[in-house]
Coordinates of C-alpha atoms in Angstrom, one line a residue:
X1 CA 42.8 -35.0 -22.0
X2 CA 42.9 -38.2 -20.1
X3 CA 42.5 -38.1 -16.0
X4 CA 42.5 -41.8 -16.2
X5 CA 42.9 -44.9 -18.0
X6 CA 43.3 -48.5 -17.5
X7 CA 43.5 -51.8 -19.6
X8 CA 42.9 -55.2 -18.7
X9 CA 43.6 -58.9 -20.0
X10 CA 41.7 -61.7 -20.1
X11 CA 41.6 -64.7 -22.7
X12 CA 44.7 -65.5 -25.1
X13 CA 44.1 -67.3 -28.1
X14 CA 46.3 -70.1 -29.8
X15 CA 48.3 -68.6 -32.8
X16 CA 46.3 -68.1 -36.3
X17 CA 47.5 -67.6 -39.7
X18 CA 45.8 -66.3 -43.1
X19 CA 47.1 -68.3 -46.0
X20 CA 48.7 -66.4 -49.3
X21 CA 46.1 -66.1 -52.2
X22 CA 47.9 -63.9 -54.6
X23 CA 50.8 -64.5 -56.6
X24 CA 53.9 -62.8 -56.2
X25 CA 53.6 -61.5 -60.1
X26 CA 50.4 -60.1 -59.2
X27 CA 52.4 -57.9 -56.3
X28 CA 54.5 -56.7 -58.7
X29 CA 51.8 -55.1 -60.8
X30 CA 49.8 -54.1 -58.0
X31 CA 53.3 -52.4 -56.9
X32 CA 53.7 -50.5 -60.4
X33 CA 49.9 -50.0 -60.7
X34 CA 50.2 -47.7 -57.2
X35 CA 53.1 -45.7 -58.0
X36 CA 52.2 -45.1 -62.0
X37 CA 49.1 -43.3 -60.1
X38 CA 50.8 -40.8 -57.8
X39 CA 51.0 -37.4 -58.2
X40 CA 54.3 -36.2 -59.3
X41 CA 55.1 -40.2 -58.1
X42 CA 58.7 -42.5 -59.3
X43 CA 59.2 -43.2 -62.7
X44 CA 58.6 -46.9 -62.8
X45 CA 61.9 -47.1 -65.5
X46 CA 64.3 -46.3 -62.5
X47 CA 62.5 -48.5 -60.3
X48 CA 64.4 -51.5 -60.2
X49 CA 62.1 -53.9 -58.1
X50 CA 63.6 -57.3 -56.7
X51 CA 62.1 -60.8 -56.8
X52 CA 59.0 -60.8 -53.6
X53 CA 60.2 -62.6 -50.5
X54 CA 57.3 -64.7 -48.7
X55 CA 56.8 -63.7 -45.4
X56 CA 53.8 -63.9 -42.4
X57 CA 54.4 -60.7 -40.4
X58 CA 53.1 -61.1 -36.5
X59 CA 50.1 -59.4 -35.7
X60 CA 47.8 -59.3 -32.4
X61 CA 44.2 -59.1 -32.9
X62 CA 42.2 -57.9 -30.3
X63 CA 38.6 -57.4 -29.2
X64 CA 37.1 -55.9 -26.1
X65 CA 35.0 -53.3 -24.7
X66 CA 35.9 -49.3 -24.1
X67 CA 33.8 -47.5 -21.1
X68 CA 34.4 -43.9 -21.4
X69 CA 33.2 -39.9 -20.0
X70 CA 33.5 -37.2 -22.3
X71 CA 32.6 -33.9 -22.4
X72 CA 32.4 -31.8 -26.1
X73 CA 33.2 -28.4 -26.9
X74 CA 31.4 -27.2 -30.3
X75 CA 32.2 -24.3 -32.4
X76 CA 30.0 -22.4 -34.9
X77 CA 31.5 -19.8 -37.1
X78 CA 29.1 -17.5 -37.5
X79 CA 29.1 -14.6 -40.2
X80 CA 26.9 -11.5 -41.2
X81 CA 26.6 -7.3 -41.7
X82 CA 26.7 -4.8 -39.1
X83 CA 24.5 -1.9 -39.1
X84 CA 26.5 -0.1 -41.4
X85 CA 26.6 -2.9 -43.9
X86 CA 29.7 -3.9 -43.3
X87 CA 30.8 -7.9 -42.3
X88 CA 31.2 -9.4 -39.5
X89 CA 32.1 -12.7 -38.0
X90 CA 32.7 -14.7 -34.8
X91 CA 33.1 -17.8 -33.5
X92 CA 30.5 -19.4 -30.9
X93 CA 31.6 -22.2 -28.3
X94 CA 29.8 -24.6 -26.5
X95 CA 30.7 -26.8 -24.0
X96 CA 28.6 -30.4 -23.6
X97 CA 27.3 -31.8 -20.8
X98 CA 30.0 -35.2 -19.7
X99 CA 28.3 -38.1 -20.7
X100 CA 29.0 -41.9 -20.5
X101 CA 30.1 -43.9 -23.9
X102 CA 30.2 -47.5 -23.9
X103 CA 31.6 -49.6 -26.9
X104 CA 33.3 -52.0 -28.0
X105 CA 36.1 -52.8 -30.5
X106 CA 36.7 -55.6 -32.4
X107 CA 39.3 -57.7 -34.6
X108 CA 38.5 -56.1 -37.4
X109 CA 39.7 -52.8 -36.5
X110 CA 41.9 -53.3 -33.6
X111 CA 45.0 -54.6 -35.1
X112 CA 48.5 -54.0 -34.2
X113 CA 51.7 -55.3 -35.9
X114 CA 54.1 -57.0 -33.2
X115 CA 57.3 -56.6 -34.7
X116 CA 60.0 -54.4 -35.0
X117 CA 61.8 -55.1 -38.4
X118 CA 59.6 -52.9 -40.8
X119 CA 58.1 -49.9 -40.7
X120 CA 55.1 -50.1 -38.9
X121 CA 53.0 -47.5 -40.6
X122 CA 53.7 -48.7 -44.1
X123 CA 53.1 -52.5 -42.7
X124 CA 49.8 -51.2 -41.6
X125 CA 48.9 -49.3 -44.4
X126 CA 49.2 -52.9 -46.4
X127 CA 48.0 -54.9 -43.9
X128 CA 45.6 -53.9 -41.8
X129 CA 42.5 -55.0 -43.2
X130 CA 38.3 -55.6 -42.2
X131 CA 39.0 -59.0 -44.1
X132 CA 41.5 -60.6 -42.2
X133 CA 39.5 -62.2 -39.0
X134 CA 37.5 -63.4 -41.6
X135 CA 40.2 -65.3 -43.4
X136 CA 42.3 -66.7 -40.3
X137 CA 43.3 -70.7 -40.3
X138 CA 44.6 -72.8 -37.7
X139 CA 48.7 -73.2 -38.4
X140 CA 48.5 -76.9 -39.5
X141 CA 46.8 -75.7 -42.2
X142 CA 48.4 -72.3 -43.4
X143 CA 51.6 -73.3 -46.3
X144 CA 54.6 -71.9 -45.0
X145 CA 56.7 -73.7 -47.9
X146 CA 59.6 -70.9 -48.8
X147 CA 57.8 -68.6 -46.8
X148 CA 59.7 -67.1 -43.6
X149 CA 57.5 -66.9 -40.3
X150 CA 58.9 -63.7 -38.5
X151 CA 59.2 -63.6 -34.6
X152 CA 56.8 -61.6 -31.9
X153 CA 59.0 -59.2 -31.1
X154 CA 56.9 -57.5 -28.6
X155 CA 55.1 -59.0 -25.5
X156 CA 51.1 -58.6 -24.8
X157 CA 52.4 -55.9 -22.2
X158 CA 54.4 -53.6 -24.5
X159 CA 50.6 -54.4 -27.0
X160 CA 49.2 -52.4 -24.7
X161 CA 50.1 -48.8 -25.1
X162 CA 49.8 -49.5 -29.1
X163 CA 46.4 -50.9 -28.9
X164 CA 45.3 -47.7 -25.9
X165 CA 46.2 -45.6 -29.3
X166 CA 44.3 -47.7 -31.6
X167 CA 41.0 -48.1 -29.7
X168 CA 41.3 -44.2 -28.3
X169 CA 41.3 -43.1 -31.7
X170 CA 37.5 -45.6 -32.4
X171 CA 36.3 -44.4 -28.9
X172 CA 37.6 -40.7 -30.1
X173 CA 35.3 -40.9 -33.4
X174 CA 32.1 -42.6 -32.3
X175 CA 32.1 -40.0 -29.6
X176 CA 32.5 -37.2 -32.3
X177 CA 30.1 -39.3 -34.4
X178 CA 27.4 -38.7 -31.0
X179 CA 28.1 -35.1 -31.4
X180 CA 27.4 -34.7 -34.8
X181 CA 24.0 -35.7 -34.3
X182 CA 23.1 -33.1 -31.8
X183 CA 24.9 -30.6 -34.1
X184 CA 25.0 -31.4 -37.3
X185 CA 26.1 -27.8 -38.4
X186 CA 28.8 -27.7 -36.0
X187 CA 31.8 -25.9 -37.6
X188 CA 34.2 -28.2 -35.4
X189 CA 33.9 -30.8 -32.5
X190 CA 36.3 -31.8 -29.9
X191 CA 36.4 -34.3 -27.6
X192 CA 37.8 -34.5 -23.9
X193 CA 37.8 -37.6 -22.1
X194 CA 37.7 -37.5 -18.1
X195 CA 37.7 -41.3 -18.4
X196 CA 38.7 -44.3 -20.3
X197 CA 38.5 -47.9 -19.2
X198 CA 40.1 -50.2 -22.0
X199 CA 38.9 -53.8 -21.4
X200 CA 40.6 -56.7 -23.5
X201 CA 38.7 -59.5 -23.2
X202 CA 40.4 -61.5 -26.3
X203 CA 43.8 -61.5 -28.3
X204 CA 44.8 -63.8 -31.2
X205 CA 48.8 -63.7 -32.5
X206 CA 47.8 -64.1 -36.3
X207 CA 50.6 -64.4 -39.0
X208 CA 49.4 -62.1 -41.8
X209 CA 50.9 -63.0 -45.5
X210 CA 53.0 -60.2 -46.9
X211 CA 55.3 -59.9 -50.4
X212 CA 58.2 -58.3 -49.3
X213 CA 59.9 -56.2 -52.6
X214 CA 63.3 -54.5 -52.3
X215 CA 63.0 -51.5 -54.6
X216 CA 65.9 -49.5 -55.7
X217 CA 65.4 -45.8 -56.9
X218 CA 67.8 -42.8 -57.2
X219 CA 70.7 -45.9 -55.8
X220 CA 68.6 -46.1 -52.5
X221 CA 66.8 -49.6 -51.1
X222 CA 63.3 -49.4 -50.1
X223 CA 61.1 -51.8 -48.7
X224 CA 57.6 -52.0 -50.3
X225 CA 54.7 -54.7 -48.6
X226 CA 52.2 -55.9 -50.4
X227 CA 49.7 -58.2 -48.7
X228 CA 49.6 -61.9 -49.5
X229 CA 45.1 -62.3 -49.5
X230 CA 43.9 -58.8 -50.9
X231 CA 47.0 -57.4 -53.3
X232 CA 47.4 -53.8 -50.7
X233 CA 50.4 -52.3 -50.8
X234 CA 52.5 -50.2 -48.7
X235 CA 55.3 -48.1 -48.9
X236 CA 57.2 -44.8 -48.6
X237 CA 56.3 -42.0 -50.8
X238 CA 59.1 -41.8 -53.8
X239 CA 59.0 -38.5 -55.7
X240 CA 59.6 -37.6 -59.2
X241 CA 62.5 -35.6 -58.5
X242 CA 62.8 -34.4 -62.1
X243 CA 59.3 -33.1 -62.4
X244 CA 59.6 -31.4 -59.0
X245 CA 62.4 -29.3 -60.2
X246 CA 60.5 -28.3 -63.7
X247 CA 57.9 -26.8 -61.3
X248 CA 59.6 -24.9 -59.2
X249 CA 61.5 -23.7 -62.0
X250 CA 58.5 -23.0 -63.3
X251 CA 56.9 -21.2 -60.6
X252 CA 59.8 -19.2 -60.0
X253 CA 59.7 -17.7 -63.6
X254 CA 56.1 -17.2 -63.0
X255 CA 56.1 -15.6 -60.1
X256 CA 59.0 -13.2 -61.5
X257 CA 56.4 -12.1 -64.1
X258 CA 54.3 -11.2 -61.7
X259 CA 55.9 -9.0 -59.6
X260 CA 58.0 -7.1 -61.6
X261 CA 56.4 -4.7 -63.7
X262 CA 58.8 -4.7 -66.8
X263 CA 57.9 -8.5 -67.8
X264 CA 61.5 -8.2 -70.0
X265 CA 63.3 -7.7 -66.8
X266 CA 61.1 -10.1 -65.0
X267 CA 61.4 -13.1 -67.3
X268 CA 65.8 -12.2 -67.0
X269 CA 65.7 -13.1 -63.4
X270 CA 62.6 -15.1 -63.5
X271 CA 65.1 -17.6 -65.6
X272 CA 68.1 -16.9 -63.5
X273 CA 66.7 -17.9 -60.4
X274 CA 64.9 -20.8 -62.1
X275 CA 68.1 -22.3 -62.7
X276 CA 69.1 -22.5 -58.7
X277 CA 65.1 -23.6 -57.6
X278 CA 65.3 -26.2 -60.1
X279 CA 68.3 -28.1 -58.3
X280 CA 67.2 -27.1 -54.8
X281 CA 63.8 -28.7 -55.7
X282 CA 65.4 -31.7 -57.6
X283 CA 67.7 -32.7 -54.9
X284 CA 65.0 -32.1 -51.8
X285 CA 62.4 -34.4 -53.8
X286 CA 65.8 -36.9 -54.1
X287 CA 66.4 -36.8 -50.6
X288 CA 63.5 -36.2 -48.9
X289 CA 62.5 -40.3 -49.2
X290 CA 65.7 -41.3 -48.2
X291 CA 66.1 -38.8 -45.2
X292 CA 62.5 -40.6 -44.4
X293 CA 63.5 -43.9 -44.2
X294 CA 66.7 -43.3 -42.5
X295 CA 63.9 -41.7 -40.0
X296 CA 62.0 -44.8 -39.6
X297 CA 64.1 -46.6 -39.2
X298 CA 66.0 -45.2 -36.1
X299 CA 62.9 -44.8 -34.8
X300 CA 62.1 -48.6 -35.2
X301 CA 65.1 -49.2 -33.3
X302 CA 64.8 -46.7 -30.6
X303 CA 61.1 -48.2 -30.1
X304 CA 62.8 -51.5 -30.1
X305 CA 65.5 -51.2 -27.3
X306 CA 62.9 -48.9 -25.4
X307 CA 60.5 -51.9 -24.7
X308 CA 63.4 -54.2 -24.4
X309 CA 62.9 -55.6 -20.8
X310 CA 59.4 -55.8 -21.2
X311 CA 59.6 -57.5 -24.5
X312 CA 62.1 -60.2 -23.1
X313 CA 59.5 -61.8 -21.2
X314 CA 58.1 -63.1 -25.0
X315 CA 54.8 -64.0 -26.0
X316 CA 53.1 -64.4 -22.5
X317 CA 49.0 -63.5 -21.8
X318 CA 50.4 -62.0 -17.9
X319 CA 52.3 -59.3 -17.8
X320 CA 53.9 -60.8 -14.5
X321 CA 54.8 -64.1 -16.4
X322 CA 58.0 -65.8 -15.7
X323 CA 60.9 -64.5 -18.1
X324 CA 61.9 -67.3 -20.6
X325 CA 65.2 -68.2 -19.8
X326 CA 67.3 -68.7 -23.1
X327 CA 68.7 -66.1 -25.2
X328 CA 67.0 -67.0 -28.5
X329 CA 63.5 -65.9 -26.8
X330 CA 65.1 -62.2 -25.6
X331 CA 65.2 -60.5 -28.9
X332 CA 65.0 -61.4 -32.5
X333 CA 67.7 -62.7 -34.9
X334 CA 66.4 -61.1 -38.2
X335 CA 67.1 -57.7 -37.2
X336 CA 70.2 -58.5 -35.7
X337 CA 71.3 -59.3 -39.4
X338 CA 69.8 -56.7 -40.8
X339 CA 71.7 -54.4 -43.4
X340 CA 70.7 -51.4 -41.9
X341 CA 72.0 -52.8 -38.1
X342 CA 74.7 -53.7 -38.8
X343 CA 75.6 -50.0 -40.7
X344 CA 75.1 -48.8 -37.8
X345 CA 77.1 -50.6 -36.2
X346 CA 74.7 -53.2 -34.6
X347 CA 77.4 -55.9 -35.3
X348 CA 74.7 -58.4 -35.3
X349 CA 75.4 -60.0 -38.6
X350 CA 79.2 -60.7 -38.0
X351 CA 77.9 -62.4 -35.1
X352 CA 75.6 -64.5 -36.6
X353 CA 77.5 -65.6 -39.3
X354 CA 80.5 -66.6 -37.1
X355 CA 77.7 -68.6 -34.9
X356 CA 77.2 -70.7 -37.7
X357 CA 80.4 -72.2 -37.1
X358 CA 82.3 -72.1 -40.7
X359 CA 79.6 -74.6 -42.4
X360 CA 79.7 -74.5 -45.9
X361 CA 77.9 -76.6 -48.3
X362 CA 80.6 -78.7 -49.1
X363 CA 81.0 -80.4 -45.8
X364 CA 80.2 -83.8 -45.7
X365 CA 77.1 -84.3 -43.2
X366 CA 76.0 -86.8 -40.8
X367 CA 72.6 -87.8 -39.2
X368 CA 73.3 -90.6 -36.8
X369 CA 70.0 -90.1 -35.1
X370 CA 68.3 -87.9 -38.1
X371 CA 68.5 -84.8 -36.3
X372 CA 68.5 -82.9 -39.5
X373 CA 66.1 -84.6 -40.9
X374 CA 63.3 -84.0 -38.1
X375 CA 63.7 -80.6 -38.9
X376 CA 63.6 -80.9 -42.6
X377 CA 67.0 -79.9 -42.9
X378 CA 70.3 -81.0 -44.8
X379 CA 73.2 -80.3 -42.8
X380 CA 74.4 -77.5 -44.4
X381 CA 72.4 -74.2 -42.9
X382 CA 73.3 -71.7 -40.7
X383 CA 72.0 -71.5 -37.1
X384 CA 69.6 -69.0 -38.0
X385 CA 68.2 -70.9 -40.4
X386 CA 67.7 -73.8 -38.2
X387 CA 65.7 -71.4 -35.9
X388 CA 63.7 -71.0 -39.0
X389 CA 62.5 -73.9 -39.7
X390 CA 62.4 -75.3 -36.0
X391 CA 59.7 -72.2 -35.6
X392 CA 57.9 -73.5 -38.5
X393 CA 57.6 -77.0 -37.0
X394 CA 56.3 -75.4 -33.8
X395 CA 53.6 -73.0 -35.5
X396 CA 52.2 -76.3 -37.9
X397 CA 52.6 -79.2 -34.7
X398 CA 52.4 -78.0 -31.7
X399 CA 49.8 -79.5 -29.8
X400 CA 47.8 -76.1 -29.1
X401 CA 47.4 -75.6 -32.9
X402 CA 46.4 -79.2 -33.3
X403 CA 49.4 -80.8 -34.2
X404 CA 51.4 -84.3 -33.5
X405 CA 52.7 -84.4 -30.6
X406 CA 55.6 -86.8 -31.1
X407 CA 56.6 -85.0 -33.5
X408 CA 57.3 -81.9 -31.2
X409 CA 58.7 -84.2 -28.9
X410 CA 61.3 -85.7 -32.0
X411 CA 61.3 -81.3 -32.8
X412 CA 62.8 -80.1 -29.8
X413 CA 65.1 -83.1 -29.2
X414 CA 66.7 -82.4 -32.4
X415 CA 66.5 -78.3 -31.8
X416 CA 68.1 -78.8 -28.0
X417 CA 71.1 -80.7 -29.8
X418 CA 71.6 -78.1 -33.8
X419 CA 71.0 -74.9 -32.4
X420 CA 74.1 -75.0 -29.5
X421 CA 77.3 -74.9 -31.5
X422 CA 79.7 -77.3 -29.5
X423 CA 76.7 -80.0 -29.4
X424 CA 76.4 -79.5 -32.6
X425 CA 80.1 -80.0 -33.7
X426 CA 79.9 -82.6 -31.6
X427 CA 76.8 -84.6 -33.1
X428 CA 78.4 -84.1 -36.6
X429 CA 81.5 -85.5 -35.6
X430 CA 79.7 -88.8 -33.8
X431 CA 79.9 -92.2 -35.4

């Protein structure tokens, strides 16, 4: 239990990025390679996996120091014979001493994923990785070519509580880990913290390469990540539903045998109940993944409009930094397209598509003052994707990652003008 807790900020550094260094043929082995290995895992001939999508998921990597007093309580099961020969056992508790724990965590551990759009355990699971701080490039130097750079979606405030979890979890285990030594045949150890004082001194926004692979199974889409440097994949669970079934059926039959005493009679309603276990277990191990990701991803969303107002204040070191004024820096645009948003009736891709304002790639475009061009454009794209590429020009030239800085002047002239609509219509439209 926690009486008390606080966290601190000090230095932020300028964005990093880790470069892609495995094919995206190489995810889709390493993809089949991890399910042909589960137990009672998806048969890889009804996995239909789609072509990987290039994308550098936001990340903040942190580094600080933990101060913490703990107090232990240590059990021993103990066991033996009474006087009469008979056994005995009984559990022994004691209670430690509080004692002062000072740490600290680093980059390599403390990693949280700053986005909303996936699933954050499964983006975790792939991502998270000892390697990464080791691999991390300035921006100008990371290829982004077809790649798509995806938005920090949550502020270094709403960081916070994710990162309290992360490094409570590492104070929580080196603690144990101090325990252990003074009782090595401890049966079980627990630890209670009086205090925690979470200090980060250092936070780098890092843009970790990730295969995206939309994979369709029993009719349902799942998203599976694979990471771009080491080949880890993530994903949900998907069940053999067909082998599930067999073994309940199985089992039912089994356990008929068992209890009944004529085996004839057993085995009669061993095999008639079979039938109805085998298509209540074939349908759960069919749903059951699906029911998940529905899960998730309400949850994602709840998460998302829960740290909304703290999240609209954007990529800021302060918590008490001055809100950023325009729309496009309040919330992402992916997920506002998204398949499952708008489902639910998030509307965001109707929206989005009307934004564009009807261009279509027979329009004939013009570039009086090269507008499109600045932005490596051709006239043709959607206001979303000039976002996209306008945030690519940022993360390779702005001046804090090393880059030109005329050519974020020439960027953000060009941006102010393509990404308003009636300017827009209006620049086409000039002589």
């Amino acid at each position: 239990m926690f009486r008390s807790s606080c966290i601190h900020f000090h230095i932020v550094h300028s964005p990093r990025g880790v470069p892609f260094s495995i094919s995206a043929d190489d995810a889709l082995r390493n993809i089949q390679g991890k399910y042909s290995r589960r137990w009672f895992g998806a048969q890889l001939a009804y996995m239909n996996l789609s072509t990987p999508r290039k994308e550098f998921l936001p990340f903040y990597f942190c580094r600080g120091t933990a101060q913490a007093v703990f107090t232990g309580t240590v059990s021993y099961n103990e066991s033996g014979r009474d006087s009469k020969g008979e056994s005995t056992s009984s559990t022994r508790y004691i209670h430690t001493q509080p004692q002062k724990l000072n740490t600290t965590f680093e980059a390599n551990r403390t990693q949280v994923y700053a986005g909303y759009k996936y699933n954050i355990h499964h983006v975790h699971a792939a991502l998270k990785s000892e390697q990464t701080p080791l691999l991390m490039q300035k921006m100008n130097r990371i290829d982004t070519k077809d790649a798509t750079l995806n938005l920090f979606e949550q502020s270094t405030h709403t960081m916070r509580g994710f990162v309290e979890l992360d490094v409570r979890a590492q104070v929580t285990e080196t603690a144990t880990t101090l325990l252990r030594g003074y009782h090595p045949t401890a049966s079980s150890i627990s630890v209670n913290f009086d205090k925690l004082h979470i200090s980060i001194e250092e936070i780098t926004p890092v843009f970790v390469p990730c295969y995206i692979v939309k994979s369709y199974y029993d009719e349902v889409e799942y998203h599976l990540y694979v990471s771009g440097f080491n080949g880890y994949v993530g994903g949900p669970y998907l069940l053999n539903a067909l082998y599930f079934g067999r073994l309940a059926s199985a089992l039912t039959v089994a356990g008929a045998l068992l209890v009944y005493p004529n085996k004839v009679a057993g085995f009669i309603f061993g095999s008639f109940f079979a039938v109805a276990t085998y298509y209540m277990a074939f349908y759960a191990a069919r749903l059951y993944p699906k029911w998940r990701r529905d899960y998730n991803r309400r949850t994602q969303q709840e998460m998302r409009h829960k740290h909304q107002s703290d999240d609209q204040r954007g990529f800021r070191p302060d918590e008490n930094s001055t809100r950023r004024t325009t729309a496009e820096y309040h919330s992402s645009t992916y997920w506002d397209t998204h398949a499952y948003e708008q489902r639910v009736g998030g509307g965001g891709g109707s929206s989005s598509s009307s934004s564009s304002g009807g261009y279509s790639s027979a329009r004939v475009v013009r570039d009086p003052k090269g507008y499109y061009k600045t932005l490596g454009l051709e006239g043709n794209e959607s206001i979303n994707e000039i976002r996209s590429a306008y945030r690519k020009i940022v993360m390779q030239e702005h001046p804090d990652v090393g880059g030109s800085e005329n050519k974020m002047v020439a960027a953000n002239a060009a941006y102010r003008v393509l990404r308003d609509p009636k300017r827009r219509a209006a620049y086409d439209n000039s002589a």
